[in-house]
CSV table of C-alpha atoms in Angstrom, one decimal:
chain,number,residue,atom,x,y,z
A,59,UNK,CA,-5.0,12.1,8.3
A,60,UNK,CA,-1.5,11.8,6.9
A,61,UNK,CA,0.1,14.9,5.3
A,62,UNK,CA,3.2,14.7,3.3
A,63,UNK,CA,5.4,17.7,2.3
A,64,UNK,CA,6.7,19.0,0.1
A,65,UNK,CA,4.5,17.7,-2.7
A,66,UNK,CA,7.5,17.8,-5.0
A,67,UNK,CA,11.2,17.9,-4.2
A,68,UNK,CA,13.9,18.6,-6.7
A,69,UNK,CA,17.4,17.4,-5.7
A,70,UNK,CA,20.7,17.2,-7.4
A,71,UNK,CA,22.5,13.8,-7.6
A,72,UNK,CA,24.6,13.2,-4.6
A,73,UNK,CA,22.7,15.7,-2.4
A,74,UNK,CA,20.5,14.9,0.6
A,75,UNK,CA,16.8,14.6,0.2
A,76,UNK,CA,14.5,15.1,3.2
A,77,UNK,CA,10.9,14.1,3.0
A,78,UNK,CA,8.3,14.8,5.7
A,79,UNK,CA,5.2,13.1,6.9
A,80,UNK,CA,2.8,14.4,9.6
A,81,UNK,CA,0.0,12.5,11.3
A,82,UNK,CA,-3.0,14.4,12.6
A,83,UNK,CA,-2.7,12.4,15.9
A,84,UNK,CA,0.0,10.3,17.4
A,85,UNK,CA,0.7,7.0,15.7
A,86,UNK,CA,3.7,6.0,17.9
A,87,UNK,CA,6.3,4.4,15.6
A,88,UNK,CA,3.7,2.6,13.4
A,89,UNK,CA,4.8,4.4,10.3
A,90,UNK,CA,5.9,2.9,6.9
A,91,UNK,CA,7.5,4.5,3.9
A,92,UNK,CA,7.2,3.2,0.3
A,93,UNK,CA,8.9,4.1,-2.9
A,94,UNK,CA,6.9,4.0,-6.2
A,95,UNK,CA,8.8,4.4,-9.4
A,96,UNK,CA,7.0,5.4,-12.6
A,97,UNK,CA,4.8,2.7,-13.9
A,98,UNK,CA,5.6,0.3,-11.0
A,99,UNK,CA,4.0,-1.0,-7.8
A,100,UNK,CA,5.2,0.6,-4.6
A,101,UNK,CA,8.0,-1.1,-2.6
A,102,UNK,CA,8.5,-1.1,1.1
A,103,UNK,CA,11.4,1.0,2.3
A,104,UNK,CA,10.9,1.5,6.0
A,105,UNK,CA,8.6,0.2,8.7
A,106,UNK,CA,8.4,0.9,12.4
A,107,UNK,CA,9.4,4.5,11.5
A,108,UNK,CA,13.1,3.5,11.2
A,109,UNK,CA,13.5,-0.1,10.3
A,110,UNK,CA,14.9,-0.6,6.8
A,111,UNK,CA,13.2,-3.4,4.9
A,112,UNK,CA,15.3,-6.3,3.5
A,113,UNK,CA,17.5,-5.2,0.6
A,114,UNK,CA,17.0,-1.5,1.0
A,115,UNK,CA,20.2,0.5,0.6
A,116,UNK,CA,21.7,2.2,3.6
A,117,UNK,CA,21.2,5.7,2.0
A,118,UNK,CA,17.5,5.4,3.0
A,119,UNK,CA,16.8,6.1,6.6
A,120,UNK,CA,13.7,6.9,8.6
A,121,UNK,CA,13.2,8.8,11.8
A,122,UNK,CA,10.5,10.3,14.0
A,123,UNK,CA,7.7,9.2,16.3
A,124,UNK,CA,4.3,10.4,17.4
A,125,UNK,CA,3.2,12.8,14.7
A,126,UNK,CA,6.3,13.9,12.8
A,127,UNK,CA,8.3,11.6,10.6
A,128,UNK,CA,11.2,12.0,8.1
A,129,UNK,CA,12.6,9.9,5.3
A,130,UNK,CA,16.1,10.9,4.4
A,131,UNK,CA,18.0,9.9,1.2
A,132,UNK,CA,21.6,10.7,2.2
A,133,UNK,CA,23.0,10.8,-1.3
A,134,UNK,CA,20.4,10.9,-4.1
A,135,UNK,CA,21.0,8.6,-7.0
A,136,UNK,CA,19.3,8.9,-10.4
A,137,UNK,CA,17.4,5.7,-9.8
A,138,UNK,CA,15.7,7.3,-6.7
A,139,UNK,CA,13.4,9.2,-9.0
A,140,UNK,CA,10.0,8.2,-7.6
A,141,UNK,CA,7.0,9.1,-5.6
A,142,UNK,CA,7.4,8.3,-1.8
A,143,UNK,CA,4.4,7.4,0.3
A,144,UNK,CA,4.0,7.3,4.0
A,145,UNK,CA,1.4,5.1,5.8
A,146,UNK,CA,0.3,4.9,9.4
A,147,UNK,CA,-0.9,1.6,10.9
A,148,UNK,CA,-1.6,2.6,14.5
A,149,UNK,CA,-5.0,4.2,14.3
A,150,UNK,CA,-8.4,3.0,12.8
A,151,UNK,CA,-8.8,2.7,9.9
A,152,UNK,CA,-5.5,0.8,10.1
A,153,UNK,CA,-4.0,1.8,6.8
A,154,UNK,CA,-4.0,5.5,5.8
A,155,UNK,CA,-1.6,6.9,3.3
A,156,UNK,CA,-0.3,10.4,2.6
A,157,UNK,CA,-0.7,12.0,-0.7
A,158,UNK,CA,2.9,11.3,-1.7
A,159,UNK,CA,6.1,13.3,-2.3
A,160,UNK,CA,7.5,13.3,-5.8
A,161,UNK,CA,11.3,13.3,-5.9
A,162,UNK,CA,12.7,14.8,-9.1
A,163,UNK,CA,16.4,14.8,-10.1
A,164,UNK,CA,17.6,18.3,-10.6
B,89,UNK,CA,10.4,-15.9,-3.4
B,90,UNK,CA,7.1,-14.4,-2.5
B,91,UNK,CA,4.9,-13.2,-5.4
B,92,UNK,CA,1.3,-12.1,-5.7
B,93,UNK,CA,-0.5,-11.8,-9.0
B,94,UNK,CA,-3.8,-10.1,-9.6
B,95,UNK,CA,-6.3,-11.3,-12.2
B,96,UNK,CA,-9.8,-10.2,-13.2
B,97,UNK,CA,-11.6,-8.0,-15.7
B,98,UNK,CA,-9.9,-4.8,-16.8
B,99,UNK,CA,-13.2,-3.2,-17.9
B,100,UNK,CA,-16.5,-3.2,-16.1
B,101,UNK,CA,-19.7,-1.3,-16.6
B,102,UNK,CA,-21.3,1.0,-14.0
B,103,UNK,CA,-23.4,-0.8,-11.4
B,104,UNK,CA,-21.7,-4.2,-12.1
B,105,UNK,CA,-19.8,-6.2,-9.5
B,106,UNK,CA,-16.0,-6.4,-9.8
B,107,UNK,CA,-14.4,-9.7,-8.8
B,108,UNK,CA,-10.6,-9.8,-8.5
B,109,UNK,CA,-8.4,-12.8,-7.6
B,110,UNK,CA,-5.0,-12.7,-6.0
B,111,UNK,CA,-2.9,-15.8,-6.5
B,112,UNK,CA,-0.1,-16.4,-3.9
B,113,UNK,CA,3.2,-18.0,-4.6
B,114,UNK,CA,6.0,-18.7,-2.1
B,115,UNK,CA,3.6,-18.4,0.8
B,116,UNK,CA,0.0,-19.1,1.7
B,117,UNK,CA,-2.5,-18.1,4.3
B,118,UNK,CA,-2.0,-21.4,6.0
B,119,UNK,CA,1.1,-19.8,7.5
B,120,UNK,CA,0.4,-18.6,11.0
B,121,UNK,CA,0.5,-14.8,11.1
B,122,UNK,CA,0.2,-14.3,7.3
B,123,UNK,CA,-2.1,-11.7,5.8
B,124,UNK,CA,-3.2,-10.5,2.3
B,125,UNK,CA,-4.8,-7.2,1.5
B,126,UNK,CA,-6.0,-5.1,-1.4
B,127,UNK,CA,-5.1,-1.5,-2.0
B,128,UNK,CA,-6.1,0.7,-5.0
B,129,UNK,CA,-4.7,3.8,-6.7
B,130,UNK,CA,-6.7,5.9,-9.1
B,131,UNK,CA,-4.6,7.4,-11.9
B,132,UNK,CA,-2.3,10.1,-10.5
B,133,UNK,CA,-3.8,9.9,-7.1
B,134,UNK,CA,-3.0,8.5,-3.6
B,135,UNK,CA,-3.1,4.9,-2.4
B,136,UNK,CA,-6.3,3.8,-0.7
B,137,UNK,CA,-6.6,0.7,1.5
B,138,UNK,CA,-9.6,-1.5,0.8
B,139,UNK,CA,-9.5,-4.7,2.9
B,140,UNK,CA,-7.3,-7.4,4.3
B,141,UNK,CA,-7.7,-11.0,5.6
B,142,UNK,CA,-5.4,-12.8,7.9
B,143,UNK,CA,-4.5,-16.5,8.3
B,144,UNK,CA,-7.1,-16.9,11.1
B,145,UNK,CA,-9.8,-15.4,8.8
B,146,UNK,CA,-9.7,-12.1,10.7
B,147,UNK,CA,-11.1,-9.6,8.0
B,148,UNK,CA,-11.1,-5.8,8.0
B,149,UNK,CA,-12.6,-3.4,5.6
B,150,UNK,CA,-12.2,0.3,4.9
B,151,UNK,CA,-15.2,1.8,6.6
B,152,UNK,CA,-15.9,4.2,3.7
B,153,UNK,CA,-16.4,1.2,1.4
B,154,UNK,CA,-17.4,-1.5,3.8
B,155,UNK,CA,-20.9,-2.1,2.4
B,156,UNK,CA,-19.5,-2.8,-1.0
B,157,UNK,CA,-16.6,-5.1,-0.3
B,158,UNK,CA,-16.2,-8.7,0.5
B,159,UNK,CA,-12.8,-10.5,0.9
B,160,UNK,CA,-12.4,-14.3,1.1
B,161,UNK,CA,-9.8,-16.9,0.8
B,162,UNK,CA,-10.2,-20.2,-1.0
B,163,UNK,CA,-9.9,-23.6,0.7
B,164,UNK,CA,-6.2,-24.1,-0.4
B,165,UNK,CA,-5.4,-20.7,1.1
B,166,UNK,CA,-3.4,-19.7,-1.9
B,167,UNK,CA,-6.0,-17.4,-3.5
B,168,UNK,CA,-7.7,-14.4,-2.1
B,169,UNK,CA,-10.8,-12.9,-3.8
B,170,UNK,CA,-12.1,-9.4,-3.5
B,171,UNK,CA,-15.5,-8.4,-4.7
B,172,UNK,CA,-16.7,-4.8,-5.0
B,173,UNK,CA,-20.4,-4.2,-5.8
B,174,UNK,CA,-22.0,-1.3,-7.6
B,175,UNK,CA,-19.0,-0.1,-9.5
B,176,UNK,CA,-18.8,3.5,-10.6
B,177,UNK,CA,-16.4,5.4,-12.9
B,178,UNK,CA,-14.7,6.9,-9.7
B,179,UNK,CA,-13.6,3.3,-8.9
B,180,UNK,CA,-11.3,3.4,-11.9
B,181,UNK,CA,-8.0,2.5,-10.5
B,182,UNK,CA,-5.1,0.1,-10.4
B,183,UNK,CA,-5.9,-2.5,-7.8
B,184,UNK,CA,-2.9,-4.0,-6.0
B,185,UNK,CA,-2.8,-7.3,-4.0
B,186,UNK,CA,-0.5,-7.1,-1.1
B,187,UNK,CA,1.3,-9.2,1.5
B,188,UNK,CA,0.6,-7.7,4.9
B,189,UNK,CA,3.1,-7.5,7.7
B,190,UNK,CA,2.9,-10.7,9.8
B,191,UNK,CA,0.9,-10.9,13.0
B,192,UNK,CA,-1.3,-7.9,12.3
B,193,UNK,CA,1.4,-5.4,11.5
B,194,UNK,CA,-0.7,-3.5,9.1
B,195,UNK,CA,2.0,-2.4,6.6
B,196,UNK,CA,2.7,-3.9,3.2
B,197,UNK,CA,5.7,-6.2,2.9
B,198,UNK,CA,5.3,-6.9,-0.8
B,199,UNK,CA,3.0,-5.9,-3.7
B,200,UNK,CA,1.6,-7.5,-6.7
B,201,UNK,CA,2.2,-5.8,-10.1
B,202,UNK,CA,-1.4,-4.4,-10.0
B,203,UNK,CA,-4.3,-4.6,-12.4
B,204,UNK,CA,-5.8,-1.5,-14.0
B,205,UNK,CA,-9.6,-1.7,-13.8
B,206,UNK,CA,-11.6,0.9,-15.8
B,207,UNK,CA,-15.2,1.5,-15.1
B,208,UNK,CA,-17.1,2.8,-18.2
B,209,UNK,CA,-20.2,2.1,-20.1
């Protein structure tokens, strides 16, 4: 089971946003983060817990291993308004997602 | 440029079988290591993995839905078909076709735009 918190995060432009994802058992570094803007399909941000996908801005960073993971947006931009999903791919079933964290612009 | 496009009915009746097709562009399942999957998202809810198939025809299914799902690829390896039997209103969701991470890295590299399927009589 993947648990994301908080459910909603309100951050002012230019401030740091910290999103958390917890796994019920260790998943090593097999953790991905996705961004889903309103009305759009998700987009891969991070895989391997900390590897930015192609074309992803450097303000997005991932960290953690085992059961605790963090996605950090170093300086929030207005276009970062979205729901962020974490997903483990270490344990069976091989793709389980968290419930998502909604990032709002304060 | 890799693209995936879903097609199929947007309205099905309860108990019917849903058949969705994903058409691949910019890659195919003849590429060693390539994989394609399906994920759905009910309105306002979380993402749920359904199934995936890899270039070597390795297929995996979500165990909670396994008895209802079948995933196949066509002979050209540029289309992937998902069938889901015995549809119910709780299966109303946007269904996404996805390009999986290569070599059985089970994350999603890229997503189709999705197709909203409504189950209603």
